Amino acid sequence: MKKIIVASNNKHKIQEIKEILKEYNVVSLKEEGIEIDPEENGTTFIENSYIKAKAILDFIGNKENILVLADDSGLAVDYLNGAPGVYSARYAGEHGNDKKNNEKLLKELSSVSMENRGAAFKCALVLLGQGVDIRVEGEVRGYILEEEKGDSGFGYDPLFFYPPFNKTFGQTTEEEKNSVSHRGEALKKLREKLNNI
């Protein structure tokens, strides 16, 4: 069985990927003892994913039974012309500070009516290996609430209201979120392609 190294140290993201690709041997950079943090200077999610996957693949060498999976994802708010976009994790300046990022987003949308608060979570996945170059994207649409609701998930989940569930991603169970999330959608497309190689 091929080993898939996830080019991330985000434990929430890794958990989600392991859950959806459970029939594969999915491991994190930490589990492999790899300490590389390539600069994500792409202008799109797919570019950043490729940068990460290629950096890890170059580091470990092109081995027959090892694939590298990179994910770049974030929130694109219509009213903000797609921001925070590729800067989602560092929107407020400090990488991975969910509280500050959410506060900044709420401030940016403070006088905006609900019908203009449409947004999409977007995910781009790149899987590289010997003879393998798979690129897929997923997206889920919703609205940004005026306050956080729920304490599950991570990032912008407590602000992202998903109408079909009538609740935020911060209020959903892991199964519910994975069934409709941007990452879930991208991983399902990836799995289909993986099963054909």
Coordinates of C-alpha atoms in Angstrom, one line a residue:
M1 CA 0.0 0.0 0.0
K2 CA 1.2 3.5 -0.9
K3 CA 2.1 5.8 2.0
I4 CA 0.6 9.3 1.7
I5 CA 2.6 12.0 3.5
V6 CA 0.4 15.1 4.2
A7 CA 2.5 18.2 3.8
S8 CA 1.0 19.9 6.8
N9 CA 1.4 20.3 10.6
N10 CA -2.2 21.4 11.1
K11 CA -3.5 18.6 13.3
H12 CA -7.2 19.4 12.5
K13 CA -6.5 19.2 8.8
I14 CA -4.5 16.0 9.1
Q15 CA -7.3 14.4 11.2
E16 CA -9.9 15.4 8.5
I17 CA -7.7 13.9 5.7
K18 CA -7.1 10.7 7.7
E19 CA -10.8 10.3 8.3
I20 CA -11.8 10.7 4.7
L21 CA -8.8 8.7 3.2
K22 CA -9.0 6.0 5.9
E23 CA -8.3 3.2 3.4
Y24 CA -4.8 4.6 2.8
N25 CA -1.7 4.8 5.0
V26 CA -1.9 8.6 5.7
V27 CA 0.9 10.1 7.9
S28 CA 1.8 13.7 8.9
L29 CA 5.2 15.4 8.5
K30 CA 5.6 15.2 12.3
E31 CA 5.1 11.4 12.2
E32 CA 7.8 11.2 9.5
G33 CA 10.2 13.5 11.3
I34 CA 10.2 16.0 8.5
E35 CA 10.7 19.6 9.4
I36 CA 10.2 21.8 6.4
D37 CA 8.1 24.8 6.0
P38 CA 8.2 26.0 2.4
E39 CA 7.3 29.6 1.7
E40 CA 3.7 29.7 0.3
N41 CA 4.1 32.6 -2.1
G42 CA 1.6 31.5 -4.7
T43 CA -1.3 33.7 -5.7
T44 CA -3.9 30.8 -5.7
F45 CA -4.7 27.9 -3.5
I46 CA -3.6 25.4 -6.1
E47 CA -0.2 27.1 -6.6
N48 CA 0.4 27.0 -2.8
S49 CA -0.5 23.4 -2.7
Y50 CA 1.9 22.5 -5.5
I51 CA 4.7 24.5 -3.8
K52 CA 4.3 22.5 -0.6
A53 CA 3.9 19.1 -2.2
K54 CA 6.9 19.6 -4.5
A55 CA 9.1 20.9 -1.6
I56 CA 8.4 17.7 0.5
L57 CA 8.8 15.4 -2.5
D58 CA 12.1 17.0 -3.4
F59 CA 13.2 16.6 0.2
I60 CA 12.4 12.9 0.6
G61 CA 13.3 11.9 -3.0
N62 CA 11.0 10.3 -5.5
K63 CA 10.3 6.9 -3.9
E64 CA 8.0 4.3 -5.5
N65 CA 5.5 3.8 -2.7
I66 CA 5.4 7.3 -1.3
L67 CA 3.0 10.1 -2.4
V68 CA 2.9 13.6 -1.0
L69 CA -0.4 15.4 -0.5
A70 CA -0.6 19.1 0.1
D71 CA -3.7 21.1 0.8
D72 CA -4.2 24.8 0.7
S73 CA -7.5 26.1 1.7
G74 CA -9.2 29.1 3.0
L75 CA -12.2 31.4 3.0
A76 CA -13.2 33.7 0.1
V77 CA -15.8 36.3 1.1
D78 CA -17.8 37.8 -1.9
Y79 CA -18.1 41.3 -0.3
L80 CA -14.3 41.4 0.2
N81 CA -13.5 40.4 -3.4
G82 CA -12.4 36.9 -2.3
A83 CA -10.4 38.0 0.8
P84 CA -8.9 36.6 3.0
G85 CA -8.3 34.0 0.3
V86 CA -4.7 32.6 0.3
Y87 CA -4.0 34.7 3.4
S88 CA -6.8 33.0 5.4
A89 CA -4.5 31.5 8.1
R90 CA -2.6 34.8 8.6
Y91 CA -5.3 37.3 7.8
A92 CA -4.7 39.3 11.0
G93 CA -1.0 39.1 10.6
E94 CA -0.1 36.2 12.9
H95 CA -0.2 32.7 11.3
G96 CA -2.9 30.4 12.7
N97 CA -4.4 32.9 15.3
D98 CA -8.1 31.9 14.7
K99 CA -9.4 34.3 17.3
K100 CA -7.7 37.4 15.7
N101 CA -8.5 36.3 12.2
N102 CA -12.2 35.9 13.1
E103 CA -12.2 39.3 14.9
K104 CA -10.7 41.0 11.8
L105 CA -13.2 39.4 9.5
L106 CA -16.1 40.5 11.7
K107 CA -14.7 44.0 11.8
E108 CA -14.4 44.1 7.9
L109 CA -18.0 43.0 7.6
S110 CA -19.4 45.1 10.5
S111 CA -21.9 47.2 8.5
V112 CA -22.7 44.6 5.8
S113 CA -26.2 43.1 5.5
M114 CA -26.7 39.4 5.7
E115 CA -27.5 39.0 2.0
N116 CA -24.1 40.5 1.1
R117 CA -22.2 38.2 3.5
G118 CA -21.9 35.3 1.1
A119 CA -18.7 33.3 1.2
A120 CA -17.1 30.1 0.1
F121 CA -14.6 27.8 1.8
K122 CA -12.2 26.6 -0.9
C123 CA -9.7 23.8 -0.9
A124 CA -7.1 22.8 -3.5
L125 CA -5.3 19.5 -3.2
V126 CA -2.1 18.4 -5.0
L127 CA -0.9 14.9 -4.8
L128 CA 2.6 14.2 -6.2
G129 CA 4.7 11.1 -6.6
Q130 CA 6.4 8.8 -9.1
G131 CA 4.3 9.3 -12.3
V132 CA 1.5 11.0 -10.2
D133 CA 0.4 14.6 -10.4
I134 CA -3.2 15.0 -9.3
R135 CA -4.8 18.4 -8.7
V136 CA -8.4 18.8 -7.5
E137 CA -10.5 21.5 -5.9
G138 CA -13.5 21.6 -3.7
E139 CA -15.8 24.4 -2.5
V140 CA -18.8 24.9 -0.2
R141 CA -20.9 28.1 0.0
G142 CA -22.5 29.7 3.0
Y143 CA -22.7 33.0 4.8
I144 CA -20.6 34.8 7.5
L145 CA -22.6 35.4 10.7
E146 CA -22.2 38.5 12.9
E147 CA -21.0 36.4 15.8
E148 CA -19.3 33.1 16.4
K149 CA -21.5 30.1 17.1
G150 CA -20.3 26.6 18.1
D151 CA -16.9 25.4 19.3
S152 CA -16.2 22.5 17.1
G153 CA -14.0 22.7 14.0
F154 CA -11.4 25.3 13.6
G155 CA -10.5 28.6 11.8
Y156 CA -13.5 30.4 10.5
D157 CA -15.9 27.5 11.2
P158 CA -17.9 29.2 14.0
L159 CA -18.6 32.1 11.7
F160 CA -19.5 30.1 8.5
F161 CA -23.2 29.4 8.4
Y162 CA -24.3 26.6 6.1
P163 CA -28.0 27.0 5.1
P164 CA -28.8 23.3 4.4
F165 CA -27.8 22.4 8.0
N166 CA -29.2 25.6 9.4
K167 CA -26.1 26.0 11.6
T168 CA -22.4 26.9 11.4
F169 CA -19.5 24.5 10.7
G170 CA -18.6 25.3 14.4
Q171 CA -21.9 23.6 15.4
T172 CA -21.7 20.5 13.2
T173 CA -20.3 17.1 14.0
E174 CA -17.2 15.9 12.3
E175 CA -19.2 13.5 10.1
E176 CA -21.6 16.3 9.1
K177 CA -18.9 18.7 8.2
N178 CA -16.8 16.1 6.3
S179 CA -19.9 15.1 4.3
V180 CA -20.2 18.6 2.7
S181 CA -17.0 20.5 3.4
H182 CA -14.7 22.0 0.7
R183 CA -11.9 19.6 1.9
G184 CA -14.3 16.7 1.9
E185 CA -15.4 17.4 -1.6
A186 CA -11.8 17.8 -2.9
L187 CA -10.8 14.6 -1.0
K188 CA -13.6 12.6 -2.6
K189 CA -12.5 13.7 -6.1
L190 CA -8.9 12.8 -5.1
R191 CA -9.9 9.4 -3.9
E192 CA -11.7 8.6 -7.2
K193 CA -8.6 9.6 -9.1
L194 CA -6.3 7.6 -6.7
N195 CA -8.4 4.5 -7.1
N196 CA -7.7 4.6 -10.9
I197 CA -3.9 4.7 -10.6

